[in-house]
Amino acid sequence: MSGLSINDLKVHFGGIRALDGVDLTFGSSGIHALIGPNGAGKTTLVNAVTGVYAPTAGRVLFDGHDITGLPAHKLATLGVTRTFQNLQIFWTMSVLENVLAGFHLDSSAGFLRGLLRGPALVRRERELTTAALGLLRLVNLEAKANNPADALAYGELKRLEIARALAGRPKLLFLDEPVAGCTQSEKCDLAEVIRNAARESAVSVVLIEHDMRLVMAVSDRVTVLAQGRILSTGTPSEVRADPKVITAYLGTTQSHLAEQVHAVAG
Amino acid sequence: MVDFLQFLVAGLSQGAIYALVGLGFSVIYRATHIVNFAQGEFVMIGGLGTAGALSFALPMPLAILSALVAGCVAALVLDLIVIRLARFAPALLLIIVTIGASVALRGAAQLAWGRNFHSIPSPFGSEPLHVYGVAIMPQVILILVTTVGAVVGLQWFFRRTRFGQAMLAAAINPTAASLVGIELRHVYTATFLIAGLLGMIAGLLITPLAMVHFESGLAFSLKGFAAAILGGLGSVPGVVAGGLLLGVVESLSAGYVSSAYKDAIAFLLIIVVLLTRPEGVFGRRSTGRV
Amino acid sequence: MPFFPAHKLPLAVLGLVLVALPFLFGGKYQLSILILIGISAIVCVGINLLVGVAGQISLGHAAFFGIGSYASAVFTGDYGWNGILAMFAGILITSVLAATVGWPILRLKGHYLAMATLGVGLVIQLLLIQEAGITGGPDGRAVKALTIFGLRVKGEWAWYCIVAGALFVVVWGAQNLMSSPWGRALRALHASEPASAAAGIDVHQMKVAIFAASAGLASFAGSLYAHALAFVTPDQASFLHSVEFVVMIVVGGLGSVYGSLVGAAILIVLPQVLSSLSDYENLAFGVLLILVVYLLRKGIVPTLRLIAVGGGR
């Protein structure tokens, strides 16, 4: 079967059950949001699936392959990649080079080929540069391609990460809080970018996000995690009508989130 | 059995010296995140400085005092140089600066005290005591007692004195510490002075047993760094245990395996330890957040 | 299409400088200093890729230099091998050893990696000192002259040509590598390991590869050194020699290929100049080292480049 299926995934840190038996499937297209209060286990789930930590128990299948506990670079070769909650930018490089690095698997990245720098390598680099500029256009950064990455604004860096992740031509892309810390207008830009990316690159996006307005606006499906378990899953309208979800958010101290849910639901 | 005890005693006393040097590394690392490769030079200054002053027929206490003064001046200069850079320079650059400082101190020592090996007499003479057939130099007992004293004193200072607590706070969170009025400049200066004193105490203790000359510091830097790494850099008991472990392993390998390869065995042990416990034997594991 | 591609310009300048140098400094002693600079520069180019570009500290590379020297000495002297063959055997042995040792220790980071590489270096040097039956012990041993196609390489001029040629090729390769996807991945993993892995870069394998490659390059330079000086001692494998290489790249500029050459030149020439100060040599050297790091934090070549770019605007 295609897409990602997570079976009874458990991640325990000492006595803490960060994920306590999660079953979940992500299809091979569309945007699937993963929401839940802080500490619900969203990032833990992404980390456990993308090879940052080894899960305590459970299985993860992708397009029929068992990918449980595979390291991140192997997952990338299978078409699974991610962005990071805390920016992970190649600060010492230009914007364009950041995206080119994302093309690593498609490039002539051998040691000897690099040492000799033959015409085939030069030609491939030219092709990849064109492709990278295309991705930068998609995220609205083409004009800044040759700027150093550390000269970009926060929202631009978030978009750069998305462009870099798309360069790997992923089938499945985890976006870990792509709009956290962004201004309202940056959020609108990013919503647009995420929608375009999912449509044009034929990638299945898993969106981890606190911003309900964004989640409800762009997602095809929504899954709510709470205390390491799945609380509810369905279309955005099903989830916001689910009384369990409302209670979970009201039951936490994060009442602003509850308000957001109400605001959108109302 | 007697052999084993003999090696053990030798290892513990050598290990106590490594522990003192390692504590110097640890104290500076904790406060500033700098690995100070000039640390071993304080051992050399403590020993050579005292020997040099003795050669001018100064009485022992005055000779020790003059060496301590010389070492403290060196520590203050080091503090001045390194801390100014620490704000913006990457770790590797700081290592290079401390290596530069250690070469300069070696050069200064060569000018002040010449190129010869020197020793200082032990206050308890050089007649070994015999305990159950094990020959123990009185100096060895002095080394162990003084090291215990220094460690207890250090712990007392950090736990019980106001300034020590301020230093710990500054090490944990410099920004917060300076917000509550802790003067970071003073903390750093005190850190270098304490590290310098620990090194010089080690020098005073070891020189009656092993002669020193101006190039002796490097070996102590390497062993002290190794002890600190074994202990996980941060914790006082960890570094002491790391130093003792290093000394004992060295002494037992010299006794039972090969004296030529004792250093190789010690460093192989360190590598194995690092691979199995990357944060040191007693260090705390940290999980990075991505 | 320009007549001459701009990115080849530095390499062309290097070629011209390498040709001009022996005519400017043609004395026997001066040539021997140039040879030493070239040999150190070859090592530094490799270490700079490891330390400056990939961000992995090594305080043990002199040991790999030492293995190369001794491989040449032993294989040509005791086994009668051809010098070139011995040289390549040295490179192979060193690279395989470095990869084997590097596989576990390159999982360590920062100061812990520094400690582990330092330890590896000390163990190797100790072996070179203690296995006197093979290595000649602490006093070292003599090395046979290098013969290439039946011709004995003799004299400073011949050695200068060989070392300069080798350096030119090494710089050319390093420049290529730096501007290739492989080099980009190396810079990427220095900047962010998680993001590199997410892009499909096998971070650990790349670290091991550059560790082994830089060790092989050090071994090659060690072989040249052994033949050029006709003598090797365990000092070539010492911790201080390892530190010297790292100081060279820091002074010249971390991550800069040409910085490696400038750093090597300064660190070889400086002690020669300072030796006239006899007893003040150590003190002066230490103080100068601190001053250079103080004044040129990014290293000489990157600082000059910043000045040049600033002036051009």
PDB file of C-alpha atoms in Angstrom, chain B residues 29 35 81 84-85 88 92-93 95-97 99-101 103-104 107-108 110-111 214 218 222 225-226 229 232-233 260-261 263-264 267-268 270-271 274-275 278-279 290, chain C residues 51 57 59 104-105 108 111-112 114-116 118-120 122-123 126-127 130-131 194 239-240 243 246-247 250 254 278-280 282-283 285-287 289-290 293-294 297:
ATOM      1  CA  TYR B  29      35.377  24.673  31.381  1.00  0.00           C
ATOM      2  CA  VAL B  35      39.396  24.006  27.368  1.00  0.00           C
ATOM      3  CA  ILE B  81      43.581  37.287  27.106  1.00  0.00           C
ATOM      4  CA  ARG B  84      38.248  38.836  25.836  1.00  0.00           C
ATOM      5  CA  LEU B  85      38.274  36.402  22.929  1.00  0.00           C
ATOM      6  CA  PHE B  88      33.094  35.804  19.776  1.00  0.00           C
ATOM      7  CA  LEU B  92      38.945  25.731  18.170  1.00  0.00           C
ATOM      8  CA  LEU B  93      40.341  29.266  18.132  1.00  0.00           C
ATOM      9  CA  ILE B  95      42.085  26.080  22.138  1.00  0.00           C
ATOM     10  CA  ILE B  96      44.758  27.560  19.881  1.00  0.00           C
ATOM     11  CA  VAL B  97      44.998  30.677  22.033  1.00  0.00           C
ATOM     12  CA  ILE B  99      48.141  26.604  23.377  1.00  0.00           C
ATOM     13  CA  GLY B 100      49.798  29.885  22.398  1.00  0.00           C
ATOM     14  CA  ALA B 101      49.649  30.924  26.031  1.00  0.00           C
ATOM     15  CA  VAL B 103      54.096  28.112  24.683  1.00  0.00           C
ATOM     16  CA  ALA B 104      54.592  31.657  25.969  1.00  0.00           C
ATOM     17  CA  GLY B 107      59.243  30.432  27.125  1.00  0.00           C
ATOM     18  CA  ALA B 108      58.955  32.702  30.152  1.00  0.00           C
ATOM     19  CA  GLN B 110      62.867  29.004  30.345  1.00  0.00           C
ATOM     20  CA  LEU B 111      64.056  32.594  30.708  1.00  0.00           C
ATOM     21  CA  PHE B 214      60.307  24.143  31.606  1.00  0.00           C
ATOM     22  CA  LEU B 218      52.536  19.698  28.349  1.00  0.00           C
ATOM     23  CA  LEU B 222      47.363  16.081  28.342  1.00  0.00           C
ATOM     24  CA  PHE B 225      42.540  16.967  30.096  1.00  0.00           C
ATOM     25  CA  ALA B 226      42.162  13.199  29.879  1.00  0.00           C
ATOM     26  CA  ILE B 229      37.159  14.174  29.946  1.00  0.00           C
ATOM     27  CA  GLY B 232      32.707  14.269  32.026  1.00  0.00           C
ATOM     28  CA  LEU B 233      34.324  17.743  32.355  1.00  0.00           C
ATOM     29  CA  ALA B 260      56.901   1.534  27.677  1.00  0.00           C
ATOM     30  CA  TYR B 261      53.229   1.274  26.698  1.00  0.00           C
ATOM     31  CA  ASP B 263      50.553   5.795  28.221  1.00  0.00           C
ATOM     32  CA  ALA B 264      49.212   3.930  25.212  1.00  0.00           C
ATOM     33  CA  PHE B 267      44.820   6.556  26.239  1.00  0.00           C
ATOM     34  CA  LEU B 268      43.251   3.474  24.664  1.00  0.00           C
ATOM     35  CA  ILE B 270      40.053   6.710  27.482  1.00  0.00           C
ATOM     36  CA  ILE B 271      39.018   6.147  23.876  1.00  0.00           C
ATOM     37  CA  LEU B 274      34.478   7.757  25.353  1.00  0.00           C
ATOM     38  CA  LEU B 275      32.939   5.394  22.847  1.00  0.00           C
ATOM     39  CA  PRO B 278      30.411   9.638  25.246  1.00  0.00           C
ATOM     40  CA  GLU B 279      29.673  12.073  28.070  1.00  0.00           C
ATOM     41  CA  VAL B 290      15.687  19.498  17.174  1.00  0.00           C
TER      42      VAL B 290
ATOM     43  CA  VAL C  51      38.531  20.760  10.480  1.00  0.00           C
ATOM     44  CA  ILE C  57      38.534  18.628  15.245  1.00  0.00           C
ATOM     45  CA  LEU C  59      44.634  16.814  17.273  1.00  0.00           C
ATOM     46  CA  PRO C 104      33.835   4.802  15.997  1.00  0.00           C
ATOM     47  CA  ILE C 105      35.465   8.038  17.159  1.00  0.00           C
ATOM     48  CA  LEU C 108      32.067  11.936  19.205  1.00  0.00           C
ATOM     49  CA  HIS C 111      36.229  18.347  22.908  1.00  0.00           C
ATOM     50  CA  TYR C 112      35.528  14.631  23.169  1.00  0.00           C
ATOM     51  CA  ALA C 114      39.643  16.296  20.217  1.00  0.00           C
ATOM     52  CA  MET C 115      40.538  13.990  23.114  1.00  0.00           C
ATOM     53  CA  ALA C 116      40.020  10.818  21.090  1.00  0.00           C
ATOM     54  CA  LEU C 118      44.792  13.188  20.511  1.00  0.00           C
ATOM     55  CA  GLY C 119      44.805   9.743  22.115  1.00  0.00           C
ATOM     56  CA  VAL C 120      45.042   7.950  18.765  1.00  0.00           C
ATOM     57  CA  LEU C 122      49.817   9.551  21.046  1.00  0.00           C
ATOM     58  CA  VAL C 123      49.352   5.779  20.770  1.00  0.00           C
ATOM     59  CA  LEU C 126      54.419   5.629  21.086  1.00  0.00           C
ATOM     60  CA  LEU C 127      54.420   2.629  18.737  1.00  0.00           C
ATOM     61  CA  GLN C 130      58.928   1.710  21.081  1.00  0.00           C
ATOM     62  CA  GLU C 131      59.089  -0.653  18.103  1.00  0.00           C
ATOM     63  CA  PRO C 194      19.935  17.038  11.246  1.00  0.00           C
ATOM     64  CA  PHE C 239      51.146  15.917  19.565  1.00  0.00           C
ATOM     65  CA  LEU C 240      52.985  19.212  19.126  1.00  0.00           C
ATOM     66  CA  VAL C 243      48.907  21.066  16.982  1.00  0.00           C
ATOM     67  CA  VAL C 246      45.979  22.955  13.298  1.00  0.00           C
ATOM     68  CA  VAL C 247      47.613  26.268  14.192  1.00  0.00           C
ATOM     69  CA  VAL C 250      43.683  28.594  12.039  1.00  0.00           C
ATOM     70  CA  LEU C 254      39.652  27.863   8.583  1.00  0.00           C
ATOM     71  CA  SER C 278      67.525  31.883  20.972  1.00  0.00           C
ATOM     72  CA  ASP C 279      66.215  31.898  24.565  1.00  0.00           C
ATOM     73  CA  TYR C 280      63.350  34.221  23.728  1.00  0.00           C
ATOM     74  CA  ASN C 282      59.313  30.195  22.790  1.00  0.00           C
ATOM     75  CA  LEU C 283      58.056  33.327  24.476  1.00  0.00           C
ATOM     76  CA  PHE C 285      56.333  32.492  19.332  1.00  0.00           C
ATOM     77  CA  GLY C 286      53.599  32.080  21.946  1.00  0.00           C
ATOM     78  CA  VAL C 287      52.904  35.804  22.115  1.00  0.00           C
ATOM     79  CA  LEU C 289      50.419  33.199  18.066  1.00  0.00           C
ATOM     80  CA  ILE C 290      48.037  34.855  20.521  1.00  0.00           C
ATOM     81  CA  VAL C 293      44.451  34.921  16.577  1.00  0.00           C
ATOM     82  CA  TYR C 294      43.496  38.152  18.329  1.00  0.00           C
ATOM     83  CA  ARG C 297      40.061  36.082  14.043  1.00  0.00           C
TER      84      ARG C 297
END
